[in-house]
């Protein structure tokens, strides 16, 4: 399954992008830094509609933290 990481995925515009990508059968990683609840709600909405998604939380302004958060995403590769 193809994947898409949507930075700012919990914002209103990001949510629309996530929903569109999920409708196109991509596994969506919904990025958030502070709005974890909104991201979780969106993931639940995508899954309820038969899509595949997960929350991906990190502060993109912190390069080392972002790198650490990306490691498992990159290791998973195309597997989902």
mmCIF file of C-alpha atoms in Angstrom:
data_model
loop_
_atom_site.group_PDB
_atom_site.id
_atom_site.type_symbol
_atom_site.label_atom_id
_atom_site.label_comp_id
_atom_site.label_asym_id
_atom_site.label_seq_id
_atom_site.Cartn_x
_atom_site.Cartn_y
_atom_site.Cartn_z
ATOM 1 C CA UNK A 1 0.000 0.000 0.000
ATOM 2 C CA UNK A 2 1.271 3.455 -0.841
ATOM 3 C CA UNK A 3 1.647 5.882 2.062
ATOM 4 C CA UNK A 4 1.399 9.630 2.429
ATOM 5 C CA UNK A 5 2.735 11.754 5.272
ATOM 6 C CA UNK A 6 0.670 14.931 5.523
ATOM 7 C CA UNK A 7 2.404 17.590 7.603
ATOM 8 C CA UNK A 8 -0.155 19.691 9.393
ATOM 9 C CA UNK A 9 -2.664 16.928 8.763
ATOM 10 C CA UNK A 10 -4.793 17.929 11.734
ATOM 11 C CA UNK A 11 -5.399 21.461 10.366
ATOM 12 C CA UNK A 12 -8.557 22.110 8.323
ATOM 13 C CA UNK A 13 -6.695 22.102 4.993
ATOM 14 C CA UNK A 14 -4.576 19.141 6.093
ATOM 15 C CA UNK A 15 -7.699 17.204 7.049
ATOM 16 C CA UNK A 16 -9.151 17.701 3.573
ATOM 17 C CA UNK A 17 -5.906 16.478 2.019
ATOM 18 C CA UNK A 18 -5.814 13.444 4.324
ATOM 19 C CA UNK A 19 -9.400 12.512 3.487
ATOM 20 C CA UNK A 20 -8.712 12.794 -0.245
ATOM 21 C CA UNK A 21 -5.573 10.661 -0.037
ATOM 22 C CA UNK A 22 -7.374 8.050 2.058
ATOM 23 C CA UNK A 23 -10.157 7.965 -0.548
ATOM 24 C CA UNK A 24 -7.451 7.193 -3.109
ATOM 25 C CA UNK A 25 -6.434 4.132 -1.025
ATOM 26 C CA UNK A 26 -3.248 5.528 0.484
ATOM 27 C CA UNK A 27 -2.257 4.828 4.080
ATOM 28 C CA UNK A 28 -2.238 8.320 5.591
ATOM 29 C CA UNK A 29 0.132 9.436 8.331
ATOM 30 C CA UNK A 30 -1.647 12.405 9.886
ATOM 31 C CA UNK A 31 1.026 14.718 11.267
ATOM 32 C CA UNK A 32 0.369 16.898 14.266
ATOM 33 C CA UNK A 33 2.459 18.632 16.847
ATOM 34 C CA UNK A 34 -0.084 19.906 19.342
ATOM 35 C CA UNK A 35 -3.536 18.853 18.110
ATOM 36 C CA UNK A 36 -3.309 15.147 18.882
ATOM 37 C CA UNK A 37 -7.028 14.873 19.648
ATOM 38 C CA UNK A 38 -8.003 16.332 16.261
ATOM 39 C CA UNK A 39 -5.544 14.015 14.519
ATOM 40 C CA UNK A 40 -6.949 11.004 16.380
ATOM 41 C CA UNK A 41 -10.491 12.016 15.427
ATOM 42 C CA UNK A 42 -9.464 12.275 11.780
ATOM 43 C CA UNK A 43 -7.772 8.874 11.858
ATOM 44 C CA UNK A 44 -10.946 7.389 13.371
ATOM 45 C CA UNK A 45 -13.007 9.035 10.619
ATOM 46 C CA UNK A 46 -10.736 7.650 7.910
ATOM 47 C CA UNK A 47 -10.827 4.160 9.406
ATOM 48 C CA UNK A 48 -14.617 4.291 9.823
ATOM 49 C CA UNK A 49 -14.816 4.987 6.098
ATOM 50 C CA UNK A 50 -12.712 1.914 5.328
ATOM 51 C CA UNK A 51 -9.417 3.767 4.945
ATOM 52 C CA UNK A 52 -6.058 3.301 6.592
ATOM 53 C CA UNK A 53 -4.381 5.970 8.715
ATOM 54 C CA UNK A 54 -2.357 6.671 11.824
ATOM 55 C CA UNK A 55 -1.306 9.689 13.865
ATOM 56 C CA UNK A 56 2.293 10.848 13.460
ATOM 57 C CA UNK A 57 3.264 13.349 16.136
ATOM 58 C CA UNK A 58 6.447 15.398 16.296
ATOM 59 C CA UNK A 59 7.792 18.958 16.326
ATOM 60 C CA UNK A 60 9.141 19.561 12.822
ATOM 61 C CA UNK A 61 11.190 22.496 14.123
ATOM 62 C CA UNK A 62 13.308 20.019 16.096
ATOM 63 C CA UNK A 63 15.452 18.245 13.508
ATOM 64 C CA UNK A 64 16.787 15.480 15.731
ATOM 65 C CA UNK A 65 13.336 14.660 17.149
ATOM 66 C CA UNK A 66 11.878 14.618 13.643
ATOM 67 C CA UNK A 67 14.639 12.285 12.477
ATOM 68 C CA UNK A 68 13.954 9.925 15.357
ATOM 69 C CA UNK A 69 10.206 10.007 14.684
ATOM 70 C CA UNK A 70 10.810 9.271 10.987
ATOM 71 C CA UNK A 71 12.985 6.213 11.617
ATOM 72 C CA UNK A 72 10.127 3.746 12.158
ATOM 73 C CA UNK A 73 8.213 5.262 9.230
ATOM 74 C CA UNK A 74 11.173 4.781 6.918
ATOM 75 C CA UNK A 75 11.911 1.302 8.276
ATOM 76 C CA UNK A 76 8.321 0.254 7.547
ATOM 77 C CA UNK A 77 8.882 1.195 3.901
ATOM 78 C CA UNK A 78 5.948 0.183 1.768
ATOM 79 C CA UNK A 79 4.644 -2.353 4.263
ATOM 80 C CA UNK A 80 1.175 -1.566 5.611
#
